[in-house]
Amino acid sequence: MRTVQIEEISKKEEFLGTNPLTKEELNEAIQEVIKQIDLNMEYLQDKFPAPATKGLKYPIIDCIEWTDGFWTGMLWLAYEVTGDEKYRKHAEANILTFKHRIENRIEVDHHDLGFLYTPTCVAAYKLTGSEIAKETAILAADKLIERFQEKGEFIQAWGEYNNPDHYRFIIDCLLNIPLLYWATEVTGNKKYEEIARKHFETSINNVIRDDASAYHTFYMNHETGEPLRGATRQGYSDDSSWARGQAWGVYGLALNYKYTKEKGIFGLYEGMTNYFLNRLPDDNVCYWDLIFINEAKQSRDSSAAAIACCGMNEMGKYLDDENSKVYQGATNNILRSLIHNYTSKMHEEGDPVLYHGVYSWHSGKGVDEGNTWGDYYYFEALVRMAKQWDPYW
């Protein structure tokens, strides 16, 4: 497994000196999330929130976006922490929608099947034993492996399959391939895990730079499968490190270690996580691209901060050294900043849970707005810190 440069953590003493979040802090923050979920259940009914807010309100959409699974994932988290059947009932109704979507192949010609079906159907199966959810998630895994490219050994992110202009993968997919590991676990068919492992190896060997920063996307030669070049569609530039992409790397490495137990992942994780932590502003919630530090005219991406917290918490299960204590402190520090500075106790229907996120800066979508994955991963991070939690991923 390849190696990367590992920076020393510049805020090491600050993170080591951070007090853990108290049960009271976590429970209060969780209750504020629940309040917003209750309002948004009434607001959305049987529909879904758009990927990002507009004017800090979620437009209402059908189940057609790559982000729809995050709303249902929040319902399952709410069911876990409250035991209230109303969340289970609403989530199970959503499962039927996702079943219809995959069976009829509605807007599923992309790699985001993990984002769609892991926090929905895999979660449902783990929590309730639902055979409908299980079979639906397996159908999604079958659709995901259809995008595997033998030349280059990767899952093509989006665009027409085999189109040379779209012969690429993106770092986000590290969060989609856990669906494949899970599919092998429940079916006994090794094909899913084999493709997940091949994609993982191609990703870490190309999309992660030698300095442990990440490209957003990486192009491969469609004729030979050889690596071509890294680029961005979301970050500031091809050479910068898009904050959410770096966070996908932090969490994705932790989840892939969960399934593969390959020790070489530790160095990659330490490199990517340290790079992320060393580029945080004063309040420890990153800007939308890590090229910016304390830039007043740039927007934060609170969702990237929440994702990184989940990744550090997950990898904390497997690390036992001084750095693990630094990462624990960083998680508490970042999450406390999100609780106090990036959420609101004033709730209305259609509001986000987590404010000050960025969907797509270049296209002007969701800039300094809420977004569904930010809401979900913030809630997941709180639940991770509040209880022993069995990940959906």
Short mmCIF file of C-alpha atoms in Angstrom, two decimals:
data_model
loop_
_atom_site.label_atom_id
_atom_site.label_comp_id
_atom_site.label_asym_id
_atom_site.label_seq_id
_atom_site.Cartn_x
_atom_site.Cartn_y
_atom_site.Cartn_z
CA MET A 1 0.00 0.00 0.00
CA ARG A 2 1.34 3.40 -0.97
CA THR A 3 2.60 5.89 1.62
CA VAL A 4 2.13 9.64 2.00
CA GLN A 5 3.74 12.52 3.85
CA ILE A 6 2.47 12.90 7.42
CA GLU A 7 2.51 16.41 8.89
CA GLU A 8 2.83 17.10 12.58
CA ILE A 9 -0.45 18.43 13.98
CA SER A 10 0.01 22.14 14.65
CA LYS A 11 -2.91 22.34 17.13
CA LYS A 12 -1.86 19.23 19.03
CA GLU A 13 -1.80 20.85 22.46
CA GLU A 14 -5.10 22.62 21.85
CA PHE A 15 -6.80 19.36 20.91
CA LEU A 16 -5.23 17.43 23.77
CA GLY A 17 -6.51 20.09 26.16
CA THR A 18 -10.09 19.97 24.88
CA ASN A 19 -12.69 18.83 27.41
CA PRO A 20 -14.89 15.97 26.19
CA LEU A 21 -18.45 16.85 25.27
CA THR A 22 -20.68 16.18 28.28
CA LYS A 23 -23.80 14.02 28.23
CA GLU A 24 -25.79 17.19 28.78
CA GLU A 25 -24.22 18.95 25.79
CA LEU A 26 -24.82 15.96 23.53
CA ASN A 27 -28.36 15.29 24.70
CA GLU A 28 -29.34 18.93 24.30
CA ALA A 29 -27.87 19.06 20.81
CA ILE A 30 -29.64 15.82 19.86
CA GLN A 31 -32.97 17.18 21.11
CA GLU A 32 -32.56 20.26 18.92
CA VAL A 33 -32.03 17.97 15.91
CA ILE A 34 -35.14 16.00 16.82
CA LYS A 35 -37.19 19.20 16.98
CA GLN A 36 -36.18 20.06 13.42
CA ILE A 37 -36.80 16.52 12.17
CA ASP A 38 -40.34 16.64 13.61
CA LEU A 39 -41.06 19.89 11.79
CA ASN A 40 -39.55 18.63 8.54
CA MET A 41 -41.58 15.41 8.68
CA GLU A 42 -44.72 17.57 8.57
CA TYR A 43 -43.21 19.83 5.94
CA LEU A 44 -42.04 17.07 3.59
CA GLN A 45 -44.80 14.48 4.12
CA ASP A 46 -43.86 11.66 1.70
CA LYS A 47 -41.39 13.79 -0.28
CA PHE A 48 -37.71 14.67 0.21
CA PRO A 49 -35.62 17.79 0.78
CA ALA A 50 -33.56 19.13 -2.11
CA PRO A 51 -29.79 18.68 -1.70
CA ALA A 52 -29.35 22.20 -0.30
CA THR A 53 -31.52 24.97 1.03
CA LYS A 54 -32.42 28.10 -0.91
CA GLY A 55 -32.71 31.10 1.34
CA LEU A 56 -32.25 28.64 4.23
CA LYS A 57 -35.38 26.64 3.31
CA TYR A 58 -35.35 23.21 1.68
CA PRO A 59 -37.29 22.99 -1.57
CA ILE A 60 -39.44 19.84 -1.65
CA ILE A 61 -38.61 17.22 -4.31
CA ASP A 62 -39.39 13.65 -5.32
CA CYS A 63 -36.86 10.88 -4.74
CA ILE A 64 -34.62 11.78 -7.68
CA GLU A 65 -31.40 13.18 -6.19
CA TRP A 66 -28.19 11.50 -4.99
CA THR A 67 -28.81 13.03 -1.56
CA ASP A 68 -32.25 11.61 -0.73
CA GLY A 69 -30.90 8.86 1.50
CA PHE A 70 -29.63 11.31 4.09
CA TRP A 71 -33.13 12.39 5.09
CA THR A 72 -34.22 8.80 5.67
CA GLY A 73 -30.95 8.16 7.50
CA MET A 74 -31.85 10.95 9.91
CA LEU A 75 -35.20 9.27 10.55
CA TRP A 76 -33.45 6.02 11.47
CA LEU A 77 -31.07 7.87 13.78
CA ALA A 78 -34.06 9.56 15.42
CA TYR A 79 -35.72 6.16 15.85
CA GLU A 80 -32.56 4.79 17.48
CA VAL A 81 -32.15 7.58 20.01
CA THR A 82 -35.83 7.99 20.92
CA GLY A 83 -37.43 4.61 20.28
CA ASP A 84 -40.44 6.49 18.90
CA GLU A 85 -42.28 4.39 16.31
CA LYS A 86 -43.31 7.44 14.29
CA TYR A 87 -39.75 7.72 12.91
CA ARG A 88 -39.64 4.04 12.03
CA LYS A 89 -43.02 4.26 10.30
CA HIS A 90 -41.94 7.27 8.23
CA ALA A 91 -38.59 5.69 7.35
CA GLU A 92 -40.20 2.40 6.33
CA ALA A 93 -42.55 4.27 4.00
CA ASN A 94 -39.46 5.83 2.43
CA ILE A 95 -37.96 2.36 1.93
CA LEU A 96 -40.78 1.51 -0.45
CA THR A 97 -39.97 4.65 -2.41
CA PHE A 98 -36.32 3.60 -2.69
CA LYS A 99 -37.42 0.11 -3.74
CA HIS A 100 -39.52 1.58 -6.54
CA ARG A 101 -36.61 3.79 -7.57
CA ILE A 102 -34.03 1.01 -7.95
CA GLU A 103 -36.45 -1.44 -9.53
CA ASN A 104 -37.40 1.14 -12.15
CA ARG A 105 -33.86 2.55 -12.40
CA ILE A 106 -34.92 6.11 -11.74
CA GLU A 107 -31.88 8.43 -11.60
CA VAL A 108 -29.42 5.70 -10.56
CA ASP A 109 -26.89 5.86 -13.40
CA HIS A 110 -24.10 7.09 -11.14
CA HIS A 111 -21.93 5.86 -8.29
CA ASP A 112 -23.91 7.35 -5.41
CA LEU A 113 -25.90 4.21 -4.70
CA GLY A 114 -24.13 3.91 -1.36
CA PHE A 115 -25.24 7.35 -0.27
CA LEU A 116 -28.78 6.48 -1.37
CA TYR A 117 -29.17 2.95 -0.03
CA THR A 118 -26.84 2.55 2.96
CA PRO A 119 -28.47 5.02 5.42
CA THR A 120 -31.90 3.90 4.20
CA CYS A 121 -32.14 0.20 3.36
CA VAL A 122 -28.99 -1.18 4.98
CA ALA A 123 -29.92 0.79 8.09
CA ALA A 124 -33.45 -0.60 7.99
CA TYR A 125 -32.19 -4.17 7.67
CA LYS A 126 -29.74 -3.74 10.54
CA LEU A 127 -32.32 -2.14 12.81
CA THR A 128 -35.47 -4.10 11.94
CA GLY A 129 -34.43 -7.18 9.95
CA SER A 130 -36.57 -6.03 7.01
CA GLU A 131 -36.17 -8.44 4.09
CA ILE A 132 -37.61 -5.84 1.71
CA ALA A 133 -34.88 -3.40 2.75
CA LYS A 134 -32.21 -6.09 2.44
CA GLU A 135 -33.23 -7.13 -1.07
CA THR A 136 -33.55 -3.51 -2.15
CA ALA A 137 -30.03 -2.72 -0.93
CA ILE A 138 -28.67 -5.77 -2.78
CA LEU A 139 -30.34 -4.52 -5.97
CA ALA A 140 -28.55 -1.19 -5.41
CA ALA A 141 -25.22 -2.99 -4.96
CA ASP A 142 -25.87 -4.87 -8.22
CA LYS A 143 -26.49 -1.56 -9.97
CA LEU A 144 -23.37 -0.02 -8.48
CA ILE A 145 -21.03 -2.75 -9.74
CA GLU A 146 -22.41 -2.24 -13.26
CA ARG A 147 -20.29 0.93 -13.30
CA PHE A 148 -17.05 -0.92 -12.60
CA GLN A 149 -14.41 -0.40 -15.27
CA GLU A 150 -12.07 -3.35 -15.78
CA LYS A 151 -9.56 -1.10 -17.51
CA GLY A 152 -8.21 0.89 -14.60
CA GLU A 153 -10.22 -1.06 -12.00
CA PHE A 154 -12.52 1.66 -10.68
CA ILE A 155 -16.20 2.53 -10.40
CA GLN A 156 -17.02 5.30 -12.88
CA ALA A 157 -18.50 8.23 -11.00
CA TRP A 158 -21.08 9.69 -13.32
CA GLY A 159 -21.85 10.36 -16.96
CA GLU A 160 -22.50 7.93 -19.78
CA TYR A 161 -20.79 4.63 -19.05
CA ASN A 162 -17.59 4.17 -21.13
CA ASN A 163 -17.72 7.74 -22.43
CA PRO A 164 -14.04 8.84 -22.54
CA ASP A 165 -15.00 12.29 -21.21
CA HIS A 166 -16.39 10.68 -18.05
CA TYR A 167 -13.80 7.93 -17.56
CA ARG A 168 -13.04 8.94 -13.98
CA PHE A 169 -13.77 8.37 -10.33
CA ILE A 170 -14.03 10.75 -7.37
CA ILE A 171 -12.95 10.56 -3.75
CA ASP A 172 -16.58 10.59 -2.57
CA CYS A 173 -16.94 6.98 -3.70
CA LEU A 174 -14.98 5.79 -0.67
CA LEU A 175 -18.34 6.23 1.12
CA ASN A 176 -20.26 4.31 -1.54
CA ILE A 177 -18.25 1.10 -1.56
CA PRO A 178 -19.17 0.07 2.02
CA LEU A 179 -22.48 -0.95 0.39
CA LEU A 180 -20.49 -3.55 -1.55
CA TYR A 181 -18.66 -4.91 1.49
CA TRP A 182 -22.02 -5.26 3.21
CA ALA A 183 -23.52 -7.03 0.18
CA THR A 184 -20.80 -9.67 0.35
CA GLU A 185 -21.42 -10.13 4.07
CA VAL A 186 -25.15 -10.81 3.64
CA THR A 187 -25.03 -12.77 0.35
CA GLY A 188 -21.73 -14.61 0.66
CA ASN A 189 -20.92 -13.53 -2.92
CA LYS A 190 -17.35 -12.27 -3.08
CA LYS A 191 -17.85 -10.28 -6.28
CA TYR A 192 -19.02 -7.20 -4.41
CA GLU A 193 -16.06 -7.10 -2.02
CA GLU A 194 -13.59 -7.81 -4.84
CA ILE A 195 -14.81 -4.79 -6.78
CA ALA A 196 -14.81 -2.63 -3.62
CA ARG A 197 -11.20 -3.58 -2.90
CA LYS A 198 -10.08 -2.92 -6.47
CA HIS A 199 -11.75 0.48 -6.50
CA PHE A 200 -10.25 1.31 -3.11
CA GLU A 201 -6.72 0.46 -4.29
CA THR A 202 -7.11 2.51 -7.47
CA SER A 203 -8.45 5.43 -5.44
CA ILE A 204 -5.73 5.59 -2.81
CA ASN A 205 -3.00 5.17 -5.41
CA ASN A 206 -4.22 8.08 -7.51
CA VAL A 207 -6.70 10.47 -5.90
CA ILE A 208 -4.57 11.01 -2.77
CA ARG A 209 -1.49 13.15 -3.44
CA ASP A 210 1.93 12.49 -1.94
CA ASP A 211 1.42 15.30 0.60
CA ALA A 212 -1.79 13.52 1.77
CA SER A 213 -4.14 16.10 0.26
CA ALA A 214 -6.74 14.88 -2.20
CA TYR A 215 -7.90 15.58 -5.69
CA HIS A 216 -11.65 15.69 -6.06
CA THR A 217 -11.63 13.55 -9.20
CA PHE A 218 -9.15 11.52 -11.21
CA TYR A 219 -9.23 10.68 -14.91
CA MET A 220 -8.08 7.36 -16.33
CA ASN A 221 -7.18 6.44 -19.93
CA HIS A 222 -10.25 4.75 -21.37
CA GLU A 223 -8.17 2.64 -23.77
CA THR A 224 -5.43 1.41 -21.43
CA GLY A 225 -6.75 2.08 -17.94
CA GLU A 226 -3.59 3.99 -17.06
CA PRO A 227 -3.78 7.04 -14.76
CA LEU A 228 -4.07 10.38 -16.54
CA ARG A 229 -4.59 13.35 -14.24
CA GLY A 230 -6.24 14.67 -11.14
CA ALA A 231 -8.73 17.52 -11.37
CA THR A 232 -11.59 19.15 -9.50
CA ARG A 233 -15.22 19.85 -10.11
CA GLN A 234 -15.99 21.11 -6.63
CA GLY A 235 -12.76 22.49 -5.18
CA TYR A 236 -11.18 25.88 -5.75
CA SER A 237 -8.66 24.55 -8.28
CA ASP A 238 -7.19 21.30 -9.56
CA ASP A 239 -4.24 21.75 -7.20
CA SER A 240 -6.14 22.71 -4.05
CA SER A 241 -7.81 20.39 -1.57
CA TRP A 242 -11.60 20.60 -1.54
CA ALA A 243 -12.55 20.39 2.14
CA ARG A 244 -15.42 17.94 1.74
CA GLY A 245 -13.29 15.72 -0.46
CA GLN A 246 -10.57 15.64 2.20
CA ALA A 247 -13.23 14.76 4.77
CA TRP A 248 -14.60 11.98 2.53
CA GLY A 249 -11.06 10.63 2.56
CA VAL A 250 -10.79 10.74 6.35
CA TYR A 251 -14.10 8.91 6.83
CA GLY A 252 -13.69 6.65 3.81
CA LEU A 253 -10.32 5.35 4.97
CA ALA A 254 -11.76 4.57 8.40
CA LEU A 255 -14.70 2.66 6.91
CA ASN A 256 -12.50 0.71 4.52
CA TYR A 257 -10.27 -0.28 7.41
CA LYS A 258 -13.39 -1.50 9.23
CA TYR A 259 -13.93 -4.06 6.46
CA THR A 260 -10.41 -4.87 5.24
CA LYS A 261 -8.27 -4.48 8.41
CA GLU A 262 -5.33 -3.54 6.18
CA LYS A 263 -2.76 -1.90 8.47
CA GLY A 264 -1.36 0.22 5.66
CA ILE A 265 -4.50 2.35 5.84
CA PHE A 266 -3.33 3.84 9.15
CA GLY A 267 -0.58 5.90 7.53
CA LEU A 268 -2.91 7.20 4.83
CA TYR A 269 -5.50 8.07 7.44
CA GLU A 270 -2.98 9.88 9.64
CA GLY A 271 -1.66 11.82 6.65
CA MET A 272 -5.09 12.89 5.37
CA THR A 273 -6.46 13.69 8.82
CA ASN A 274 -3.43 15.73 9.88
CA TYR A 275 -3.56 17.66 6.62
CA PHE A 276 -7.22 18.47 7.29
CA LEU A 277 -6.67 19.49 10.92
CA ASN A 278 -3.69 21.70 10.06
CA ARG A 279 -5.82 23.85 7.80
CA LEU A 280 -8.64 24.70 10.15
CA PRO A 281 -9.44 28.33 11.02
CA ASP A 282 -9.67 29.68 14.55
CA ASP A 283 -13.05 28.11 15.34
CA ASN A 284 -11.96 24.75 13.84
CA VAL A 285 -14.71 24.56 11.23
CA CYS A 286 -13.13 24.45 7.79
CA TYR A 287 -13.70 26.71 4.82
CA TRP A 288 -15.10 25.05 1.70
CA ASP A 289 -11.58 24.55 0.35
CA LEU A 290 -8.55 23.98 2.55
CA ILE A 291 -6.56 26.53 0.57
CA PHE A 292 -8.41 29.11 2.69
CA ILE A 293 -7.57 29.71 6.34
CA ASN A 294 -9.21 32.60 8.21
CA GLU A 295 -10.49 34.17 4.99
CA ALA A 296 -13.43 36.37 5.97
CA LYS A 297 -14.82 36.58 2.42
CA GLN A 298 -14.98 32.80 1.93
CA SER A 299 -17.72 30.42 3.04
CA ARG A 300 -17.29 27.61 5.55
CA ASP A 301 -18.35 24.07 4.81
CA SER A 302 -19.81 22.81 8.06
CA SER A 303 -20.75 19.54 6.37
CA ALA A 304 -17.08 18.71 5.78
CA ALA A 305 -16.39 19.31 9.47
CA ALA A 306 -19.21 16.93 10.45
CA ILE A 307 -18.01 14.23 8.05
CA ALA A 308 -14.47 14.46 9.42
CA CYS A 309 -15.82 14.07 12.98
CA CYS A 310 -17.54 10.84 11.98
CA GLY A 311 -14.35 9.57 10.39
CA MET A 312 -12.18 10.38 13.41
CA ASN A 313 -14.70 8.74 15.71
CA GLU A 314 -14.82 5.59 13.57
CA MET A 315 -11.04 5.22 13.32
CA GLY A 316 -10.75 5.88 17.04
CA LYS A 317 -12.06 2.33 17.54
CA TYR A 318 -8.90 0.93 15.99
CA LEU A 319 -6.14 3.35 17.05
CA ASP A 320 -4.40 3.19 20.41
CA ASP A 321 -1.62 5.78 20.54
CA GLU A 322 -1.11 9.43 21.43
CA ASN A 323 -2.45 10.56 18.07
CA SER A 324 -5.75 8.83 18.81
CA LYS A 325 -6.11 11.13 21.82
CA VAL A 326 -5.37 14.13 19.59
CA TYR A 327 -8.07 13.03 17.15
CA GLN A 328 -10.52 12.53 20.03
CA GLY A 329 -9.81 16.06 21.21
CA ALA A 330 -10.18 17.43 17.68
CA THR A 331 -13.53 15.69 17.29
CA ASN A 332 -14.82 17.18 20.54
CA ASN A 333 -13.49 20.61 19.61
CA ILE A 334 -14.97 20.66 16.10
CA LEU A 335 -18.30 19.20 17.15
CA ARG A 336 -18.65 21.66 20.04
CA SER A 337 -18.02 24.51 17.58
CA LEU A 338 -20.72 23.13 15.26
CA ILE A 339 -23.18 22.85 18.15
CA HIS A 340 -22.67 26.41 19.37
CA ASN A 341 -21.92 28.30 16.16
CA TYR A 342 -23.50 26.44 13.25
CA THR A 343 -26.95 25.42 14.48
CA SER A 344 -30.01 27.30 15.69
CA LYS A 345 -32.51 26.80 18.51
CA MET A 346 -35.12 28.66 16.46
CA HIS A 347 -36.89 26.06 14.32
CA GLU A 348 -39.33 26.37 11.46
CA GLU A 349 -40.57 23.91 8.86
CA GLY A 350 -38.08 23.42 6.04
CA ASP A 351 -35.08 24.69 7.99
CA PRO A 352 -31.76 22.87 7.92
CA VAL A 353 -30.19 21.45 11.07
CA LEU A 354 -26.66 22.57 10.24
CA TYR A 355 -26.00 26.01 8.77
CA HIS A 356 -23.11 27.48 6.76
CA GLY A 357 -22.45 24.68 4.31
CA VAL A 358 -21.44 24.73 0.65
CA TYR A 359 -22.85 22.42 -2.01
CA SER A 360 -21.10 23.66 -5.17
CA TRP A 361 -19.21 26.94 -5.02
CA HIS A 362 -18.38 27.19 -8.74
CA SER A 363 -21.99 26.76 -9.81
CA GLY A 364 -23.31 28.94 -7.00
CA LYS A 365 -25.48 26.16 -5.57
CA GLY A 366 -26.00 25.96 -1.84
CA VAL A 367 -23.29 28.47 -0.89
CA ASP A 368 -23.57 29.40 2.81
CA GLU A 369 -26.72 27.29 3.06
CA GLY A 370 -27.78 24.09 4.78
CA ASN A 371 -27.50 20.74 3.03
CA THR A 372 -28.89 17.27 3.67
CA TRP A 373 -25.57 15.47 4.13
CA GLY A 374 -24.41 18.12 6.56
CA ASP A 375 -27.57 17.61 8.61
CA TYR A 376 -27.17 13.83 8.51
CA TYR A 377 -23.47 13.61 9.37
CA TYR A 378 -23.83 16.18 12.15
CA PHE A 379 -26.59 14.04 13.67
CA GLU A 380 -24.53 10.89 13.15
CA ALA A 381 -21.54 12.50 14.85
CA LEU A 382 -23.68 13.42 17.86
CA VAL A 383 -25.10 9.91 18.10
CA ARG A 384 -21.63 8.40 17.79
CA MET A 385 -20.46 10.50 20.73
CA ALA A 386 -23.56 9.89 22.84
CA LYS A 387 -23.86 6.09 22.63
CA GLN A 388 -22.33 2.88 21.38
CA TRP A 389 -23.48 3.04 17.78
CA ASP A 390 -23.38 0.36 15.11
CA PRO A 391 -22.72 2.25 11.87
CA TYR A 392 -25.07 1.89 8.94
CA TRP A 393 -22.02 2.14 6.68
#
